[in-house]
Amino acid sequence: MKILGIETSCDETAAAVVSDGRILSNVISSQIEAHGHFYGVVPELASRAHQQKISAVIAEALRDAFPGSKMTDLPDLVDAVAFTQGPGLTGALLVGKTAARTLAWAHELPLIGVNHLEGHAFAVEFVSKVELPFIALIVSGGHTDLVLVRGPGRYRVLGRTRDDAAGEAFDKVAKLLKLGFPGGPAVDRLSRQGDPQSVKFPRPLLPGTWDFSFSGLKTAVLYHTQRFPKARPEDICASFQEAVVDTLVEKTLAAARRFRAKNIVIGGGVAANSRLRAALVERGMKAGFAALFPPPALCTDNGAMIALVAERRLEAGLKTSRSARFAVDPSMPMRNW
Ligand code: KG4
Ligand code: ZN
């Protein structure tokens, strides 16, 4: 089975072709330059950039997967077209949906709407065989979700953030320290030269719930920089990062124990964080859990993960349609199929 997957939920315009769980192409056009001055994603600018790039990105994904092919060959090349239906920015999602729907309609191909978070939870399958049930920690710019996954389409969302997402906290701390956007990679890099024990930032563990909360931690960093203006940014970054990682790892391991998970999986942009990856492997191993994650390029937004979930949906015999019922949903939950 071959699927064209289109992803435009936030600030990456992405398209990919996946064939039976293998990536044939994966094209990602980032909008970092457009949003950099604002230290965050500006929805209107994101939609415009998607509009400008979507056709070229899809054409490149098809050319990479099937050299010498033309857009008119599409019905002979793929079995379905998939797109991110939500969650995400409404205007951004609409660009991907419109492109996918137009292609599906013109070429009489099935159209499949995919949940972005399911994409992040399953992207690991491109590189590892995952045992069920697993605990998925989905950590991105918009989400911090802890999910018990019993199989494709079988989820129990245990907890999520009550305020800032983990990636948002990284981005806000980076803005505070004037490190640029997106902040996560910059904080990750600078932390390597810092002392993670230099500042004892709070670990917002919220006992008795699987939820997270990172806004207090971000405020603690702000107060610290105001009180100690000469503190080394390297030490602040490393200490902040350690507090986020400790909190994420502690709760994820507790959930894995409680629900007798076979594996722990992380996905989403923050799963590219080098300290989070190392800590989860090390502390997971001590607790008897293998932690699995995609390579960094498949942690951040991409079309391949969307095509992969669409493939799982078709394998599960889910009906697809070219009709109009695929409204985008900016706050789409991870629903059971
Ligand atoms: O999944 P993603 O590409 O987009 C969303 O769906 O939000 O995640 C982007 C987020 C940003 O907040 C970015 O700062 C963060 O992931 N991020 C990182 C790292 N790389 C990306 N956070 C910490 N460490 C990293 N290495
Ligand atoms: Zn994402």
mmCIF file of N, CA, C and O in Angstrom, residues 237-304:
data_model
loop_
_atom_site.group_PDB
_atom_site.id
_atom_site.type_symbol
_atom_site.label_atom_id
_atom_site.label_comp_id
_atom_site.label_asym_id
_atom_site.label_seq_id
_atom_site.Cartn_x
_atom_site.Cartn_y
_atom_site.Cartn_z
ATOM 1 N N CYS A 237 19.956 27.363 31.336
ATOM 2 C CA CYS A 237 19.379 26.416 30.357
ATOM 3 C C CYS A 237 19.479 24.981 30.860
ATOM 4 O O CYS A 237 18.495 24.234 30.832
ATOM 5 N N ALA A 238 20.671 24.600 31.309
ATOM 6 C CA ALA A 238 20.874 23.208 31.742
ATOM 7 C C ALA A 238 19.992 22.879 32.939
ATOM 8 O O ALA A 238 19.415 21.787 33.020
ATOM 9 N N SER A 239 19.851 23.829 33.874
ATOM 10 C CA SER A 239 19.041 23.581 35.080
ATOM 11 C C SER A 239 17.556 23.539 34.739
ATOM 12 O O SER A 239 16.810 22.700 35.257
ATOM 13 N N PHE A 240 17.130 24.439 33.853
ATOM 14 C CA PHE A 240 15.724 24.432 33.410
ATOM 15 C C PHE A 240 15.413 23.124 32.676
ATOM 16 O O PHE A 240 14.428 22.433 32.954
ATOM 17 N N GLN A 241 16.284 22.772 31.748
ATOM 18 C CA GLN A 241 16.081 21.548 30.958
ATOM 19 C C GLN A 241 16.003 20.317 31.869
ATOM 20 O O GLN A 241 15.167 19.437 31.676
ATOM 21 N N GLU A 242 16.875 20.292 32.885
ATOM 22 C CA GLU A 242 16.894 19.156 33.813
ATOM 23 C C GLU A 242 15.563 19.051 34.563
ATOM 24 O O GLU A 242 15.057 17.948 34.796
ATOM 25 N N ALA A 243 15.004 20.215 34.936
ATOM 26 C CA ALA A 243 13.727 20.207 35.664
ATOM 27 C C ALA A 243 12.607 19.672 34.760
ATOM 28 O O ALA A 243 11.768 18.878 35.192
ATOM 29 N N VAL A 244 12.592 20.087 33.488
ATOM 30 C CA VAL A 244 11.564 19.595 32.558
ATOM 31 C C VAL A 244 11.741 18.089 32.355
ATOM 32 O O VAL A 244 10.780 17.307 32.456
ATOM 33 N N VAL A 245 12.987 17.681 32.108
ATOM 34 C CA VAL A 245 13.256 16.269 31.816
ATOM 35 C C VAL A 245 12.900 15.393 33.023
ATOM 36 O O VAL A 245 12.247 14.360 32.885
ATOM 37 N N ASP A 246 13.312 15.833 34.231
ATOM 38 C CA ASP A 246 12.992 15.080 35.449
ATOM 39 C C ASP A 246 11.495 14.860 35.587
ATOM 40 O O ASP A 246 11.030 13.757 35.880
ATOM 41 N N THR A 247 10.740 15.936 35.362
ATOM 42 C CA THR A 247 9.284 15.876 35.506
ATOM 43 C C THR A 247 8.679 14.924 34.475
ATOM 44 O O THR A 247 7.859 14.056 34.811
ATOM 45 N N LEU A 248 9.104 15.059 33.228
ATOM 46 C CA LEU A 248 8.548 14.210 32.159
ATOM 47 C C LEU A 248 8.899 12.739 32.397
ATOM 48 O O LEU A 248 8.044 11.854 32.282
ATOM 49 N N VAL A 249 10.165 12.482 32.754
ATOM 50 C CA VAL A 249 10.619 11.091 32.910
ATOM 51 C C VAL A 249 9.940 10.444 34.118
ATOM 52 O O VAL A 249 9.452 9.310 34.040
ATOM 53 N N GLU A 250 9.880 11.169 35.219
ATOM 54 C CA GLU A 250 9.277 10.629 36.443
ATOM 55 C C GLU A 250 7.821 10.192 36.205
ATOM 56 O O GLU A 250 7.418 9.082 36.533
ATOM 57 N N LYS A 251 7.046 11.074 35.578
ATOM 58 C CA LYS A 251 5.624 10.752 35.384
ATOM 59 C C LYS A 251 5.440 9.654 34.339
ATOM 60 O O LYS A 251 4.558 8.813 34.453
ATOM 61 N N THR A 252 6.272 9.665 33.322
ATOM 62 C CA THR A 252 6.151 8.650 32.265
ATOM 63 C C THR A 252 6.490 7.267 32.832
ATOM 64 O O THR A 252 5.788 6.280 32.549
ATOM 65 N N LEU A 253 7.522 7.195 33.645
ATOM 66 C CA LEU A 253 7.894 5.907 34.241
ATOM 67 C C LEU A 253 6.807 5.431 35.209
ATOM 68 O O LEU A 253 6.481 4.236 35.252
ATOM 69 N N ALA A 254 6.237 6.368 35.981
ATOM 70 C CA ALA A 254 5.167 5.996 36.919
ATOM 71 C C ALA A 254 3.981 5.422 36.146
ATOM 72 O O ALA A 254 3.388 4.414 36.540
ATOM 73 N N ALA A 255 3.642 6.034 35.007
ATOM 74 C CA ALA A 255 2.515 5.550 34.198
ATOM 75 C C ALA A 255 2.848 4.180 33.605
ATOM 76 O O ALA A 255 1.996 3.279 33.559
ATOM 77 N N ALA A 256 4.095 3.996 33.172
ATOM 78 C CA ALA A 256 4.494 2.707 32.589
ATOM 79 C C ALA A 256 4.352 1.592 33.633
ATOM 80 O O ALA A 256 3.892 0.491 33.331
ATOM 81 N N ARG A 257 4.747 1.891 34.880
ATOM 82 C CA ARG A 257 4.617 0.893 35.964
ATOM 83 C C ARG A 257 3.142 0.611 36.231
ATOM 84 O O ARG A 257 2.716 -0.530 36.264
ATOM 85 N N ARG A 258 2.382 1.674 36.398
ATOM 86 C CA ARG A 258 0.974 1.549 36.796
ATOM 87 C C ARG A 258 0.173 0.761 35.748
ATOM 88 O O ARG A 258 -0.680 -0.040 36.085
ATOM 89 N N PHE A 259 0.442 0.989 34.464
ATOM 90 C CA PHE A 259 -0.355 0.338 33.414
ATOM 91 C C PHE A 259 0.382 -0.827 32.752
ATOM 92 O O PHE A 259 -0.015 -1.302 31.704
ATOM 93 N N ARG A 260 1.459 -1.292 33.415
ATOM 94 C CA ARG A 260 2.229 -2.455 32.947
ATOM 95 C C ARG A 260 2.549 -2.360 31.453
ATOM 96 O O ARG A 260 2.259 -3.291 30.671
ATOM 97 N N ALA A 261 3.115 -1.236 31.072
ATOM 98 C CA ALA A 261 3.463 -1.028 29.662
ATOM 99 C C ALA A 261 4.639 -1.919 29.277
ATOM 100 O O ALA A 261 5.464 -2.272 30.107
ATOM 101 N N LYS A 262 4.698 -2.276 27.995
ATOM 102 C CA LYS A 262 5.829 -3.079 27.497
ATOM 103 C C LYS A 262 6.962 -2.155 27.041
ATOM 104 O O LYS A 262 8.123 -2.509 27.099
ATOM 105 N N ASN A 263 6.567 -0.984 26.539
ATOM 106 C CA ASN A 263 7.559 -0.012 26.056
ATOM 107 C C ASN A 263 7.141 1.396 26.452
ATOM 108 O O ASN A 263 5.975 1.635 26.771
ATOM 109 N N ILE A 264 8.120 2.282 26.396
ATOM 110 C CA ILE A 264 7.830 3.715 26.522
ATOM 111 C C ILE A 264 8.243 4.357 25.194
ATOM 112 O O ILE A 264 9.332 4.071 24.684
ATOM 113 N N VAL A 265 7.356 5.191 24.667
ATOM 114 C CA VAL A 265 7.640 5.828 23.373
ATOM 115 C C VAL A 265 7.542 7.340 23.545
ATOM 116 O O VAL A 265 6.627 7.819 24.223
ATOM 117 N N ILE A 266 8.494 8.077 22.994
ATOM 118 C CA ILE A 266 8.307 9.531 22.983
ATOM 119 C C ILE A 266 8.235 10.024 21.545
ATOM 120 O O ILE A 266 8.863 9.473 20.641
ATOM 121 N N GLY A 267 7.450 11.060 21.344
ATOM 122 C CA GLY A 267 7.292 11.648 20.023
ATOM 123 C C GLY A 267 6.994 13.131 20.165
ATOM 124 O O GLY A 267 6.730 13.609 21.273
ATOM 125 N N GLY A 268 7.042 13.858 19.044
ATOM 126 C CA GLY A 268 6.837 15.307 19.080
ATOM 127 C C GLY A 268 8.188 16.007 19.151
ATOM 128 O O GLY A 268 9.195 15.391 19.500
ATOM 129 N N GLY A 269 8.188 17.295 18.834
ATOM 130 C CA GLY A 269 9.436 18.056 18.714
ATOM 131 C C GLY A 269 10.372 17.932 19.908
ATOM 132 O O GLY A 269 11.587 17.789 19.745
ATOM 133 N N VAL A 270 9.824 17.967 21.132
ATOM 134 C CA VAL A 270 10.682 17.925 22.329
ATOM 135 C C VAL A 270 11.345 16.551 22.486
ATOM 136 O O VAL A 270 12.366 16.421 23.172
ATOM 137 N N ALA A 271 10.793 15.538 21.824
ATOM 138 C CA ALA A 271 11.419 14.202 21.862
ATOM 139 C C ALA A 271 12.775 14.216 21.149
ATOM 140 O O ALA A 271 13.549 13.262 21.251
ATOM 141 N N ALA A 272 13.067 15.312 20.431
ATOM 142 C CA ALA A 272 14.399 15.449 19.812
ATOM 143 C C ALA A 272 15.429 15.892 20.855
ATOM 144 O O ALA A 272 16.628 15.886 20.581
ATOM 145 N N ASN A 273 14.981 16.257 22.048
ATOM 146 C CA ASN A 273 15.900 16.779 23.075
ATOM 147 C C ASN A 273 16.902 15.712 23.541
ATOM 148 O O ASN A 273 16.499 14.637 23.992
ATOM 149 N N SER A 274 18.163 16.050 23.463
ATOM 150 C CA SER A 274 19.200 15.035 23.735
ATOM 151 C C SER A 274 19.171 14.563 25.188
ATOM 152 O O SER A 274 19.366 13.380 25.467
ATOM 153 N N ARG A 275 18.909 15.469 26.121
ATOM 154 C CA ARG A 275 18.900 15.088 27.544
ATOM 155 C C ARG A 275 17.677 14.218 27.870
ATOM 156 O O ARG A 275 17.785 13.255 28.622
ATOM 157 N N LEU A 276 16.526 14.553 27.280
ATOM 158 C CA LEU A 276 15.313 13.755 27.513
ATOM 159 C C LEU A 276 15.521 12.334 26.988
ATOM 160 O O LEU A 276 15.173 11.350 27.653
ATOM 161 N N ARG A 277 16.127 12.215 25.816
ATOM 162 C CA ARG A 277 16.356 10.890 25.227
ATOM 163 C C ARG A 277 17.289 10.075 26.117
ATOM 164 O O ARG A 277 17.015 8.911 26.435
ATOM 165 N N ALA A 278 18.388 10.704 26.545
ATOM 166 C CA ALA A 278 19.369 9.973 27.354
ATOM 167 C C ALA A 278 18.770 9.567 28.699
ATOM 168 O O ALA A 278 18.928 8.422 29.147
ATOM 169 N N ALA A 279 18.053 10.504 29.342
ATOM 170 C CA ALA A 279 17.498 10.226 30.680
ATOM 171 C C ALA A 279 16.439 9.132 30.624
ATOM 172 O O ALA A 279 16.376 8.264 31.499
ATOM 173 N N LEU A 280 15.623 9.168 29.561
ATOM 174 C CA LEU A 280 14.554 8.171 29.459
ATOM 175 C C LEU A 280 15.141 6.772 29.213
ATOM 176 O O LEU A 280 14.654 5.778 29.767
ATOM 177 N N VAL A 281 16.180 6.701 28.423
ATOM 178 C CA VAL A 281 16.814 5.394 28.172
ATOM 179 C C VAL A 281 17.426 4.878 29.472
ATOM 180 O O VAL A 281 17.188 3.733 29.878
ATOM 181 N N GLU A 282 18.189 5.755 30.144
ATOM 182 C CA GLU A 282 18.920 5.331 31.330
ATOM 183 C C GLU A 282 17.979 4.969 32.482
ATOM 184 O O GLU A 282 18.033 3.869 33.032
ATOM 185 N N ARG A 283 17.066 5.891 32.798
ATOM 186 C CA ARG A 283 16.161 5.630 33.931
ATOM 187 C C ARG A 283 15.116 4.589 33.573
ATOM 188 O O ARG A 283 14.651 3.835 34.433
ATOM 189 N N GLY A 284 14.741 4.514 32.288
ATOM 190 C CA GLY A 284 13.811 3.484 31.835
ATOM 191 C C GLY A 284 14.431 2.109 32.003
ATOM 192 O O GLY A 284 13.792 1.165 32.487
ATOM 193 N N MET A 285 15.714 2.000 31.630
ATOM 194 C CA MET A 285 16.397 0.706 31.719
ATOM 195 C C MET A 285 16.446 0.230 33.170
ATOM 196 O O MET A 285 16.148 -0.920 33.458
ATOM 197 N N LYS A 286 16.758 1.159 34.083
ATOM 198 C CA LYS A 286 16.811 0.811 35.516
ATOM 199 C C LYS A 286 15.454 0.319 36.006
ATOM 200 O O LYS A 286 15.373 -0.550 36.859
ATOM 201 N N ALA A 287 14.370 0.908 35.463
ATOM 202 C CA ALA A 287 13.023 0.537 35.893
ATOM 203 C C ALA A 287 12.480 -0.654 35.098
ATOM 204 O O ALA A 287 11.357 -1.102 35.336
ATOM 205 N N GLY A 288 13.248 -1.147 34.118
ATOM 206 C CA GLY A 288 12.833 -2.320 33.349
ATOM 207 C C GLY A 288 12.014 -2.012 32.114
ATOM 208 O O GLY A 288 11.303 -2.884 31.601
ATOM 209 N N PHE A 289 12.096 -0.774 31.606
ATOM 210 C CA PHE A 289 11.349 -0.413 30.394
ATOM 211 C C PHE A 289 12.288 0.051 29.289
ATOM 212 O O PHE A 289 13.160 0.878 29.538
ATOM 213 N N ALA A 290 12.061 -0.473 28.091
ATOM 214 C CA ALA A 290 12.846 0.015 26.954
ATOM 215 C C ALA A 290 12.170 1.273 26.415
ATOM 216 O O ALA A 290 10.980 1.254 26.102
ATOM 217 N N ALA A 291 12.930 2.356 26.363
ATOM 218 C CA ALA A 291 12.395 3.612 25.812
ATOM 219 C C ALA A 291 12.770 3.693 24.341
ATOM 220 O O ALA A 291 13.919 3.493 23.965
ATOM 221 N N LEU A 292 11.775 3.974 23.499
ATOM 222 C CA LEU A 292 12.005 4.027 22.048
ATOM 223 C C LEU A 292 11.587 5.392 21.522
ATOM 224 O O LEU A 292 10.631 5.986 22.008
ATOM 225 N N PHE A 293 12.326 5.870 20.529
ATOM 226 C CA PHE A 293 11.938 7.146 19.920
ATOM 227 C C PHE A 293 12.434 7.210 18.494
ATOM 228 O O PHE A 293 13.390 6.535 18.115
ATOM 229 N N PRO A 294 11.763 8.042 17.676
ATOM 230 C CA PRO A 294 12.202 8.188 16.285
ATOM 231 C C PRO A 294 13.485 9.011 16.222
ATOM 232 O O PRO A 294 13.814 9.714 17.192
ATOM 233 N N PRO A 295 14.211 8.969 15.094
ATOM 234 C CA PRO A 295 15.342 9.890 14.936
ATOM 235 C C PRO A 295 14.820 11.330 15.002
ATOM 236 O O PRO A 295 13.646 11.566 14.682
ATOM 237 N N PRO A 296 15.664 12.298 15.428
ATOM 238 C CA PRO A 296 15.183 13.671 15.615
ATOM 239 C C PRO A 296 14.350 14.217 14.450
ATOM 240 O O PRO A 296 13.329 14.867 14.659
ATOM 241 N N ALA A 297 14.728 13.912 13.210
ATOM 242 C CA ALA A 297 14.001 14.471 12.060
ATOM 243 C C ALA A 297 12.567 13.954 11.974
ATOM 244 O O ALA A 297 11.711 14.584 11.355
ATOM 245 N N LEU A 298 12.286 12.802 12.583
ATOM 246 C CA LEU A 298 10.915 12.279 12.563
ATOM 247 C C LEU A 298 10.177 12.591 13.866
ATOM 248 O O LEU A 298 9.030 12.197 14.048
ATOM 249 N N CYS A 299 10.868 13.266 14.819
ATOM 250 C CA CYS A 299 10.196 13.723 16.045
ATOM 251 C C CYS A 299 9.397 14.987 15.738
ATOM 252 O O CYS A 299 8.271 15.151 16.189
ATOM 253 N N THR A 300 10.002 15.896 14.974
ATOM 254 C CA THR A 300 9.290 17.131 14.624
ATOM 255 C C THR A 300 8.290 16.820 13.499
ATOM 256 O O THR A 300 8.272 15.704 12.957
ATOM 257 N N ASP A 301 7.460 17.812 13.172
ATOM 258 C CA ASP A 301 6.338 17.556 12.260
ATOM 259 C C ASP A 301 6.791 17.093 10.875
ATOM 260 O O ASP A 301 7.732 17.646 10.307
ATOM 261 N N ASN A 302 6.096 16.102 10.356
ATOM 262 C CA ASN A 302 6.439 15.551 9.034
ATOM 263 C C ASN A 302 5.218 14.856 8.436
ATOM 264 O O ASN A 302 4.287 14.498 9.163
ATOM 265 N N GLY A 303 5.236 14.657 7.123
ATOM 266 C CA GLY A 303 4.100 14.021 6.452
ATOM 267 C C GLY A 303 4.149 12.503 6.537
ATOM 268 O O GLY A 303 3.113 11.830 6.431
ATOM 269 N N ALA A 304 5.348 11.943 6.778
ATOM 270 C CA ALA A 304 5.481 10.482 6.812
ATOM 271 C C ALA A 304 4.638 9.874 7.936
ATOM 272 O O ALA A 304 3.966 8.864 7.763
#
